[in-house]
Coordinates of C-alpha atoms in Angstrom, one line a residue:
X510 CA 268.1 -39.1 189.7
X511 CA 268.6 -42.6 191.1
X512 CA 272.3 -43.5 192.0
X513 CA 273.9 -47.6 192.8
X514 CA 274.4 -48.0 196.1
X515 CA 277.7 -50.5 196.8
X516 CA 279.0 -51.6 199.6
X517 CA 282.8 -53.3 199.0
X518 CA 283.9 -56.3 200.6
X519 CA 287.5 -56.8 199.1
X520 CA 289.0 -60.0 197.9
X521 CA 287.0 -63.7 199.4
X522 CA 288.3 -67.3 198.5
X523 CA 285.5 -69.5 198.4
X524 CA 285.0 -73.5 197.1
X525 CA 285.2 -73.6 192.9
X526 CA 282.2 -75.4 191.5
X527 CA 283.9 -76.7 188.4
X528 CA 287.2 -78.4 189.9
X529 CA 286.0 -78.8 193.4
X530 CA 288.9 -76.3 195.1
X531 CA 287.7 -75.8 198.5
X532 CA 289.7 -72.4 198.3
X533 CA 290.9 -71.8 194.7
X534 CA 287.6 -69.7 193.7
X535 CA 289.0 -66.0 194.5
X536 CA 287.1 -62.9 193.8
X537 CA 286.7 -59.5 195.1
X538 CA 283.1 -59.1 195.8
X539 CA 280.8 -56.1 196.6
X540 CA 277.2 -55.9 197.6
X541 CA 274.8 -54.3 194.7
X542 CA 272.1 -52.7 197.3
X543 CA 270.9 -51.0 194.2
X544 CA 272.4 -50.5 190.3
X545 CA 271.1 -48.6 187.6
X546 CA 271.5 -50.4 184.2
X547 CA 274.0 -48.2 182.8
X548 CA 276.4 -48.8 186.0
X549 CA 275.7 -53.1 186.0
X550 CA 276.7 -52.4 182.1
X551 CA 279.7 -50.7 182.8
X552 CA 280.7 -53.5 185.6
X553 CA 279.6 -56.7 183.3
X554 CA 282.6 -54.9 180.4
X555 CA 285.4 -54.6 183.3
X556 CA 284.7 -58.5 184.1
X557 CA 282.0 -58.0 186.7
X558 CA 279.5 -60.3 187.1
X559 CA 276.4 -60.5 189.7
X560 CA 274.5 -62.9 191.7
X561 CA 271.3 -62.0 193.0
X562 CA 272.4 -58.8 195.0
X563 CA 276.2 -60.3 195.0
X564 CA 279.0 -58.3 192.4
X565 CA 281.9 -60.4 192.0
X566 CA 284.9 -60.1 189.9
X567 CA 287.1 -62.8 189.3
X568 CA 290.9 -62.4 190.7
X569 CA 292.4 -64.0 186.9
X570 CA 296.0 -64.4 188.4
X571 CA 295.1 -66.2 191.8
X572 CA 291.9 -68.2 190.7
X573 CA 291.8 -72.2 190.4
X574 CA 290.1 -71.6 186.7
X575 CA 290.1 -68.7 185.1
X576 CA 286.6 -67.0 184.0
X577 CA 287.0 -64.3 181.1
X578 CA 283.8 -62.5 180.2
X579 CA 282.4 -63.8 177.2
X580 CA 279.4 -62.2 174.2
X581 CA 278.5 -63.0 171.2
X582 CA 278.0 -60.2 168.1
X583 CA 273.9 -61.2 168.1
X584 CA 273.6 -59.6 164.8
X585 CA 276.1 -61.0 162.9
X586 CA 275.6 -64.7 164.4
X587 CA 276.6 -67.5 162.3
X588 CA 274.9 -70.7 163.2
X589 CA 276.6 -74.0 163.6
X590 CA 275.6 -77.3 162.0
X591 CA 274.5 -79.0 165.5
X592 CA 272.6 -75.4 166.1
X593 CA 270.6 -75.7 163.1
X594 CA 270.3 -79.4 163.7
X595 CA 268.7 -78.2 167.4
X596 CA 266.1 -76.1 165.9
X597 CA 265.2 -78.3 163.3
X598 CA 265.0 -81.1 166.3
X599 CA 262.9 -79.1 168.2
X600 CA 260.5 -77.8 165.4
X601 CA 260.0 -81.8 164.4
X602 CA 258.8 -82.2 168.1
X603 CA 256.5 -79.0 167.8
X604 CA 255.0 -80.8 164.7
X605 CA 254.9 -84.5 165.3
X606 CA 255.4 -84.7 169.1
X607 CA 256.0 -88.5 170.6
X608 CA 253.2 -90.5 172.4
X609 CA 254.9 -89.9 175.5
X610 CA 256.9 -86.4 175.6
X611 CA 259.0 -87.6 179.2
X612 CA 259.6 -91.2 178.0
X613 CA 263.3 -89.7 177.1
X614 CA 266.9 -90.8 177.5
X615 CA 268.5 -89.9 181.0
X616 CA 271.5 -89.3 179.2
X617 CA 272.0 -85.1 179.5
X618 CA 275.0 -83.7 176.6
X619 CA 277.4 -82.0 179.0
X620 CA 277.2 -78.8 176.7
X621 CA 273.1 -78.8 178.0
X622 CA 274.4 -78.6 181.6
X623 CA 274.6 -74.5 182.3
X624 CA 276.5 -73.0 184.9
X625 CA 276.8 -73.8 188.3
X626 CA 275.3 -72.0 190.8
X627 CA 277.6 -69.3 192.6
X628 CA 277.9 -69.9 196.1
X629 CA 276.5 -66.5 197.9
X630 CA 278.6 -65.0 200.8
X631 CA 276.5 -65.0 204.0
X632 CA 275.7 -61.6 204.4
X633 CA 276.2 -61.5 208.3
X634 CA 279.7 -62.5 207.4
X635 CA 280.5 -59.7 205.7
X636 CA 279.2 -56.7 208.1
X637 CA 276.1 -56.0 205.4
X638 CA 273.2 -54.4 206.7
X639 CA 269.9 -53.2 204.7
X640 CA 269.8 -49.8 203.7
X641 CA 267.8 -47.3 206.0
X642 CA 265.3 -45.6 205.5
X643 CA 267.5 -42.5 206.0
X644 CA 269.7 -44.0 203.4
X645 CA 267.5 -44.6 200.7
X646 CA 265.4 -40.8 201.4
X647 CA 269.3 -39.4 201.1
X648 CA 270.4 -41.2 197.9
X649 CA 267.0 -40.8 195.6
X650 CA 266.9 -36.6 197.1
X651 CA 270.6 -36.1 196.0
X652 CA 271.6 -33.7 193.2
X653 CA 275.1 -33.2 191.6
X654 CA 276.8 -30.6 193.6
X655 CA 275.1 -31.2 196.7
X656 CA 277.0 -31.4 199.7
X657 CA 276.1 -33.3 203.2
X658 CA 274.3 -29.8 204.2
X659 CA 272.3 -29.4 201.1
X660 CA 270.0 -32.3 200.2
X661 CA 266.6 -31.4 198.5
X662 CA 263.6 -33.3 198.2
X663 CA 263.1 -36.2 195.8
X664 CA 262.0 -35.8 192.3
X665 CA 259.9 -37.8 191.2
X666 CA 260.5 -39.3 187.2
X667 CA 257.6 -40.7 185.3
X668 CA 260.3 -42.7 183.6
X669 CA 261.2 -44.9 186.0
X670 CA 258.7 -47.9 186.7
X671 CA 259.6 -50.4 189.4
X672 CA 257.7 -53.3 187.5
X673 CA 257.4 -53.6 183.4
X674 CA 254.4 -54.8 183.0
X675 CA 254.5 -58.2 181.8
X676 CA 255.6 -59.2 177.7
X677 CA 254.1 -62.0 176.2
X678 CA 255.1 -63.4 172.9
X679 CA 253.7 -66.4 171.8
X680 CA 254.3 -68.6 169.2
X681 CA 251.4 -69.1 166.5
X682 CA 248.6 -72.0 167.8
X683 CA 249.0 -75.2 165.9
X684 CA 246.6 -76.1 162.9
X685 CA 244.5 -79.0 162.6
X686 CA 246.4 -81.8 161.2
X687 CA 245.2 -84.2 158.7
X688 CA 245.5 -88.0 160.2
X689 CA 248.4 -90.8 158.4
X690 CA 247.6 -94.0 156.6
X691 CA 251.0 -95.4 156.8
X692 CA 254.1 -95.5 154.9
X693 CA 253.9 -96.9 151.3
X694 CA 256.2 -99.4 150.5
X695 CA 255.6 -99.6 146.8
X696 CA 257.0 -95.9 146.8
X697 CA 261.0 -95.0 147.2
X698 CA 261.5 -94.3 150.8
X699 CA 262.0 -90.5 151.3
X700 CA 265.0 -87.7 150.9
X701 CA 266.5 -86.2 153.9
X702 CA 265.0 -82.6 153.8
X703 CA 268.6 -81.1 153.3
X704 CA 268.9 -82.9 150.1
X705 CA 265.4 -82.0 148.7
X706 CA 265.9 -78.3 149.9
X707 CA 269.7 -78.5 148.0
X708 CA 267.9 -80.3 144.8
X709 CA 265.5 -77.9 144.4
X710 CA 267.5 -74.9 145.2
X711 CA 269.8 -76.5 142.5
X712 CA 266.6 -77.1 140.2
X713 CA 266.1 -74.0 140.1
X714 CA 269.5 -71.9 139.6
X715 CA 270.3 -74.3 136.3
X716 CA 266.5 -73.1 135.2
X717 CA 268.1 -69.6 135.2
X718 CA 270.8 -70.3 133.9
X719 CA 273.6 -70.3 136.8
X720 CA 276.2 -73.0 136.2
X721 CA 277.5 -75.8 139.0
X722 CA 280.6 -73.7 139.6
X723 CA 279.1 -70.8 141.6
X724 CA 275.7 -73.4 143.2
X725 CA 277.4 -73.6 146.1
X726 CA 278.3 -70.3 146.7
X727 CA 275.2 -68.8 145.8
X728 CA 273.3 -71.5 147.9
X729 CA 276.1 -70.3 151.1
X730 CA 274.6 -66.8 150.4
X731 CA 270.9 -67.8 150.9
X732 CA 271.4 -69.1 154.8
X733 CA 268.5 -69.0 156.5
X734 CA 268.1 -66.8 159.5
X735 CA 267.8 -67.7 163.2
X736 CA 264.2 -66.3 162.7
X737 CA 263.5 -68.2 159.9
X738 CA 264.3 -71.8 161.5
X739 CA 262.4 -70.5 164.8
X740 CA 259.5 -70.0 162.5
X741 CA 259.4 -72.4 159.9
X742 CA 257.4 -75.1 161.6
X743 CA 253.6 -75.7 160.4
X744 CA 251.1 -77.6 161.4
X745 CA 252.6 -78.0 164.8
X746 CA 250.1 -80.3 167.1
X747 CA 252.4 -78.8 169.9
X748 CA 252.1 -75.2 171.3
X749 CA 255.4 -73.3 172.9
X750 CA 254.5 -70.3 174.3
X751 CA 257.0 -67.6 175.7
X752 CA 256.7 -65.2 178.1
X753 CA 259.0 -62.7 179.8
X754 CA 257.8 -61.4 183.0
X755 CA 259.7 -59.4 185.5
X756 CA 262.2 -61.4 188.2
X757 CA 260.0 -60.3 190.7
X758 CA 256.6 -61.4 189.4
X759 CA 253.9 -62.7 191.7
X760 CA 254.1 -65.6 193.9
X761 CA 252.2 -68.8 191.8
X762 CA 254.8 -67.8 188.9
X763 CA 257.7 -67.9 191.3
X764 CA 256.5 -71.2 193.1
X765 CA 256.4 -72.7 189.6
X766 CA 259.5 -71.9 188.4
X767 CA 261.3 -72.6 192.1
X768 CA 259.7 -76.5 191.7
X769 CA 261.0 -76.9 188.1
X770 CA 264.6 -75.5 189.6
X771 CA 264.8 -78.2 192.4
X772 CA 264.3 -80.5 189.9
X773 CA 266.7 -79.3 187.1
X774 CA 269.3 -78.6 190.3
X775 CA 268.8 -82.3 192.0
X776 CA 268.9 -84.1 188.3
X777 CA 271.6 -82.3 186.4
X778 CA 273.5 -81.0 188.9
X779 CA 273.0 -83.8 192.0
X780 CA 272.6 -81.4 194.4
X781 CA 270.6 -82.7 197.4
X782 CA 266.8 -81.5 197.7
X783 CA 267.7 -80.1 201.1
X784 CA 269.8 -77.5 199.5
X785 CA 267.6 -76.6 196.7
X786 CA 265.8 -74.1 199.2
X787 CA 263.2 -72.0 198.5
X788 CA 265.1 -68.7 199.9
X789 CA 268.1 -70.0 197.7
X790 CA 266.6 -70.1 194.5
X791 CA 265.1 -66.7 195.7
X792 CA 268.1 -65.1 196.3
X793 CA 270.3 -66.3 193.5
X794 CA 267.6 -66.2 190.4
X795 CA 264.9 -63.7 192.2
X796 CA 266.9 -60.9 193.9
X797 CA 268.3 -58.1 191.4
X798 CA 269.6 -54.7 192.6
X799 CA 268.8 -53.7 189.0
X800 CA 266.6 -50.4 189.2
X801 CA 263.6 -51.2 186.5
X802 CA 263.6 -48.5 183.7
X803 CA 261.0 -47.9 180.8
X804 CA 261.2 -45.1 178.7
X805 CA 261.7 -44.0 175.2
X806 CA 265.0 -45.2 174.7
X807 CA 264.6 -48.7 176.0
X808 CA 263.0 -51.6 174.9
X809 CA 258.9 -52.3 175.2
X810 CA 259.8 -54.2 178.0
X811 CA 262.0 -51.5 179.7
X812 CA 265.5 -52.2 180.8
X813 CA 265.8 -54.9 184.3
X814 CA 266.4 -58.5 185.0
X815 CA 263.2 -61.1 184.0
X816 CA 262.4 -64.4 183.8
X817 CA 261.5 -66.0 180.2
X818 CA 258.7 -68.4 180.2
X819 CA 259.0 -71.7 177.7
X820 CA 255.4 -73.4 178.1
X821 CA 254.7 -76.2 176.5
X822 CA 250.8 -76.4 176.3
X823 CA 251.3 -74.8 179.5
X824 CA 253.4 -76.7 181.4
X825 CA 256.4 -74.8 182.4
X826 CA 259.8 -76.7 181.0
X827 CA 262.2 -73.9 181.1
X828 CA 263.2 -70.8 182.4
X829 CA 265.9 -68.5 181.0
X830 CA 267.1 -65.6 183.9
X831 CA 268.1 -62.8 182.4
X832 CA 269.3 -59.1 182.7
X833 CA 268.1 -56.7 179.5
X834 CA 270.6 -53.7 179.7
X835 CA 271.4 -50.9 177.6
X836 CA 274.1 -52.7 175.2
X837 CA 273.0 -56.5 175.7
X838 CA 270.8 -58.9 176.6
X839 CA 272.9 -60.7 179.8
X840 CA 272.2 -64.6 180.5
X841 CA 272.1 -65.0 184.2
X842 CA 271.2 -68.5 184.1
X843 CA 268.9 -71.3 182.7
X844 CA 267.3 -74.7 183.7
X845 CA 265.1 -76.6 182.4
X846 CA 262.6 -79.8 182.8
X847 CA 265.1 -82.9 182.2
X848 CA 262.4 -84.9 181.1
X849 CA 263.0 -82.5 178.3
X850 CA 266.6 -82.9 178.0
X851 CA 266.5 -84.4 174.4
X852 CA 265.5 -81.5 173.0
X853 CA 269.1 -79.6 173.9
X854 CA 267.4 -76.9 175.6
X855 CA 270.1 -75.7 177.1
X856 CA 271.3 -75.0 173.3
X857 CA 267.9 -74.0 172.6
X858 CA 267.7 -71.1 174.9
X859 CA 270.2 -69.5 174.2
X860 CA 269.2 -69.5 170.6
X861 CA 266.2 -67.8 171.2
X862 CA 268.2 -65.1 174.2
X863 CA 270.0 -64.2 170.6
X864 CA 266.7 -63.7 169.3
X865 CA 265.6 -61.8 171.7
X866 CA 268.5 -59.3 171.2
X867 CA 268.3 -59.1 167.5
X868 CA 264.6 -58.4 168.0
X869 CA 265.4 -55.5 170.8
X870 CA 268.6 -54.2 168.7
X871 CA 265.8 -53.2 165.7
X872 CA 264.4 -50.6 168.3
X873 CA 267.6 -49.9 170.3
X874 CA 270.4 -50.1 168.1
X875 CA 273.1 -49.9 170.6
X876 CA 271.6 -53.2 172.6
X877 CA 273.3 -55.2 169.9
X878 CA 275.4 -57.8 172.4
X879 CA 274.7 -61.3 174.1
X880 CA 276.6 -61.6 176.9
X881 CA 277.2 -65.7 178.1
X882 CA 278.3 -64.8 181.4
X883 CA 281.9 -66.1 181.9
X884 CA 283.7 -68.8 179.8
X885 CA 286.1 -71.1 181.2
X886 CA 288.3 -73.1 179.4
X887 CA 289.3 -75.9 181.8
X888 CA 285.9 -77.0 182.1
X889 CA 284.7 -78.9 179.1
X890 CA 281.1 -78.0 179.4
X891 CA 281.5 -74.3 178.7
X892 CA 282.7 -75.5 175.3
X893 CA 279.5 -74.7 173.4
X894 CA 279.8 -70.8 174.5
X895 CA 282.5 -70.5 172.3
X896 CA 280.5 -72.2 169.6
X897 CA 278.2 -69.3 169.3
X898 CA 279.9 -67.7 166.9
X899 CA 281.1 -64.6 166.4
X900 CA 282.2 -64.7 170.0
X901 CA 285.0 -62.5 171.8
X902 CA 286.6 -62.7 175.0
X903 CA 287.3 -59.6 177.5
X904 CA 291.3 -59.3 178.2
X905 CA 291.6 -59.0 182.0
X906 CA 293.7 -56.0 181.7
X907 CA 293.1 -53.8 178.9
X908 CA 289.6 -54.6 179.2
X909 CA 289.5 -54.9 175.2
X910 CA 287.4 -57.3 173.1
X911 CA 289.2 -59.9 171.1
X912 CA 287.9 -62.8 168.8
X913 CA 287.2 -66.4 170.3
X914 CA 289.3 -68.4 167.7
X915 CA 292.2 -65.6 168.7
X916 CA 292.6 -66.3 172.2
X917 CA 292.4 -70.5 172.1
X918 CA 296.0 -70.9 171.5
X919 CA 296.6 -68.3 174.5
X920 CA 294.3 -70.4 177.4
X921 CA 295.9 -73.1 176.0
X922 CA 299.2 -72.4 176.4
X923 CA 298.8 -71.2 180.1
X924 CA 296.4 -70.9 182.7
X925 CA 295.4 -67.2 182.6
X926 CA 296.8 -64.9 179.6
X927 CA 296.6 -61.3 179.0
X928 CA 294.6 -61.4 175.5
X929 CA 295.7 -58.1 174.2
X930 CA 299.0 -58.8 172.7
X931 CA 299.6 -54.8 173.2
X932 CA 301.6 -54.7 176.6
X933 CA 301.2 -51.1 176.4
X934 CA 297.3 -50.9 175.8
X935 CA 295.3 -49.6 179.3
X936 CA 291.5 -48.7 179.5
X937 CA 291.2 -44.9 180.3
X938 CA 288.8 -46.6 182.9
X939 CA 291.9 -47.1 184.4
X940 CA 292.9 -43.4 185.3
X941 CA 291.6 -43.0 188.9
X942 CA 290.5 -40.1 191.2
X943 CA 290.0 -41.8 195.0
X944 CA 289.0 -37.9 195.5
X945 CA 285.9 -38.4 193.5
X946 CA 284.3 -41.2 195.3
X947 CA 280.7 -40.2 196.9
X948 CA 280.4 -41.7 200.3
X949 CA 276.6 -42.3 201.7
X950 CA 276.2 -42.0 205.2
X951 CA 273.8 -41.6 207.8
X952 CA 274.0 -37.9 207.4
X953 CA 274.0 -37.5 203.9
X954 CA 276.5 -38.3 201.0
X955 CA 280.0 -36.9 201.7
X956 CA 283.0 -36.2 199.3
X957 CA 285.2 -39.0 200.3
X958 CA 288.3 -36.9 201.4
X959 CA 285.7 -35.1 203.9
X960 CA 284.9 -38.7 205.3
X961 CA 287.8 -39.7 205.3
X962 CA 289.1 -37.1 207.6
X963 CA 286.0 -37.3 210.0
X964 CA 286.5 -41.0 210.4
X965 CA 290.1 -40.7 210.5
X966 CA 290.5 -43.7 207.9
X967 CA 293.3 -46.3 208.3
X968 CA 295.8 -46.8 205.4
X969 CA 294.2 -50.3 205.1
X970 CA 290.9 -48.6 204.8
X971 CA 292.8 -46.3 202.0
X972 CA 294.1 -48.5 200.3
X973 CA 290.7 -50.5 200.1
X974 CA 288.8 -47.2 198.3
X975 CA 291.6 -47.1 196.0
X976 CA 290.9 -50.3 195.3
X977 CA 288.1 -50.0 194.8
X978 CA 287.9 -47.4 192.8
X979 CA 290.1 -49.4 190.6
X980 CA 287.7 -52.5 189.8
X981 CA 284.9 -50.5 188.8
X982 CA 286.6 -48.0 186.4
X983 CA 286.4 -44.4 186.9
X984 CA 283.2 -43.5 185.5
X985 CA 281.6 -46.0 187.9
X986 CA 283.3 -44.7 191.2
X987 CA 282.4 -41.0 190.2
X988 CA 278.7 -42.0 190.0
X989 CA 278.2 -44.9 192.6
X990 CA 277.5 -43.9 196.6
X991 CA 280.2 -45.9 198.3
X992 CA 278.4 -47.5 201.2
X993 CA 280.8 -48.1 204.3
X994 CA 280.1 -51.0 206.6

């Protein structure tokens, strides 16, 4: 079977793109060489978090602003007023677009403005080497119980594929739409549609019967779904099309979505066009040591990190990065056109990532879960994570789930919190076994108190596999081949 491959590079203090700390932004970090889903899903619920090929997971107690893991309970999502307002926004545009689509306001909602990019470590700095071919040829032959004497040939698994082939799901073409002649004056000027859908709702409960005492109940208890607000539009004269390719797709894709990214970075984020490199945007949105799965337990797209497509008539305005994993659909990141800006697609996307889960969760119950990366309270544009509701909030150090509206008055109150009230709550991911660490070398994979003898390790080397082996839980640091630099 295929095994992660790590490589740990201890605690680094880096600048903090939200308060501008040139040192307050400390993590320990680790270099993903390659993950299976189930280990990155183990990682992301102990507070892990990746960039491209980068692992980092925040130090709570030391860092400038404190990032607690945050997801959203995708089937039981209760949407907002300004959420439904979005959709109903954006279906209005699908239906009756304007003249000119990028003659829109500058002005971008600081909830539309997604996360900042993470700053990757250089990876000469930190002593990290590709795998060789040795390396890889000893990980994928290995076989529980083998020892550094005993490797066997590779199996091969029809179940692993190390490209999905490409998902498409469009939305339905627009219909011809009859031309206007005008408003009529001599006519009263129109209802809102909220108050013609709420009169005729009413309309029709007094037909049957139903007083005014329970209407506004039993109008509460007829919400509409997120699907049903995605697909009420008609008539559209606009088509949005939405496609979910692979990170890795092929090179015109990847040009396309690198240009709209320099844009989105230089406009919302005033970064300078000489740092919006090609080999960045590669490395942070591209790169994934996720190994690509398909098989009967996954999704039709198989389990991996890809790209969704938002065309509009074609033209590319958005692109949401994400990881599908066994128990959630994990936002990496999003950008967008900003000439597009008025249609919150920021709020948009993440509307239809929840989609995409609820969809996925009717085929693989247990990928129920949209993860929103971390949440921040200090920083006022993360705000709108917590307004995807129901929402919880991992506790640093019992590594337990607890409710959004729970935990305000904690991170308001003080910096970082413990969010389990429970002092004496621990995860069992806690209870360690150094001993059980797998160590790939050049000769094969070692038990680590074997390479730890041959290479006569220092206590500071000691103490950094314990570590170690703390951070990723104990399941994790049984199955994962510690790489050494």
């Amino acid at each position: 079977m295929n095994r992660s491959i790590v490589q740990y590079l201890s605690k680094d203090a880096s600048s903090c793109g939200y308060c501008k700390s040139s040192t307050g932004n400390v993590s320990h970090g680790m270099w993903a060489h390659t993950l299976t889903v189930e280990d990155y899903q183990n990682l992301i619920d102990r507070g892990w978090r990746r960039c491209g090929l980068y692992c980092y997971k925040p130090l709570m107690k030391e860092i400038c602003c404190p990032a607690y893991t945050i997801r959203c309970d995708a089937l039981n999502l209760k949407l907002t007023k300004s959420q439904k307002k979005v959709l109903r926004h954006f279906n209005t545009f699908l239906r009756k677009p304007q003249k000119n689509d990028e003659e829109t306001s500058s002005h971008v909602p600081r909830s539309e403005c997604c996360d900042v990019e993470f700053k990757l470590p250089k990876p000469t700095d930190q002593n990290i080497r590709p795998l060789s071919s040795s390396e890889k040829e000893t990980s994928s032959s290995y076989v529980e119980g083998d020892t550094v004497a005993e490797l066997r040939e590779p199996k091969v698994t029809s179940d692993v594929e190390p490209k999905p082939k490409m998902a498409v799901e469009k939305i339905s073409p627009p219909t011809d739409a009859k031309p206007g002649v005008g408003e009529d004056t001599s006519k009263p000027k129109c209802k809102k549609a909220k108050l013609l859908r709420v009169e005729r709702k009413k309309a029709k409960l007094l037909m049957k019967g139903i007083s005014e005492f329970p209407l506004k109940k039993t109008i509460s208890a007829s919400e509409k779904t997120l699907e049903e607000y995605l697909n009420e539009y008609e008539g559209g004269q606009r088509n949005l099309e939405i496609v979910l390719v692979p990170a890795c797709s092929d090179e015109s894709i990847l040009q396309e979505s690198y240009l709209l990214y320099k844009k989105y970075q230089t406009t919302i984020h005033n970064d300078e066009e000489d740092e919006c490199t090609f080999s960045g945007f590669s490395n942070f949105l591209v790169s994934s040591p996720l190994q690509a799965r398909k098989d009967s337990s996954s999704p039709p797209c198989g389990y991996g990190s890809f790209h969704q497509l938002y065309k509009l008539d074609g033209k590319l305005i958005a692109v949401g990065v994400i990881d599908i994993l066994p128990k959630c659909v994990s936002s990496v990141y999003f950008f967008y056109d900003p000439a597009y800006s008025h249609l919150s697609l920021g709020t948009y996307g993440s509307l239809r990532e929840l989609e995409l889960t609820r969809k996925y969760s009717k085929q693989c119950p247990l990928l129920n879960q949209y993860y929103l990366g971390f949440y921040i309270h200090s920083c006022a544009k993360m705000r709108y994570k917590g307004n995807i509701q129901p929402s919880y909030l991992l506790c640093p150090e019992a590594y337990s789930w607890h409710p959004f509206e729970t935990c305000l008055s904690k991170m308001e109150a003080s910096k970082y919190s413990r969010l389990n009230d429970d002092t004496s709550v621990k995860s069992e991911e806690d209870t360690i076994n150094p001993d059980e660490i797998l160590v790939l070398t050049q000769q094969g994979i070692m038990p680590y108190p074997l390479f730890r003898t041959m290479r006569s390790l220092s206590t500071e080397d000691q103490e950094l596999v314990t570590e170690y082996a703390l951070l990723v839980g104990r399941t994790n640091s049984k199955k994962m081949f510690l790489r050494f630099r």
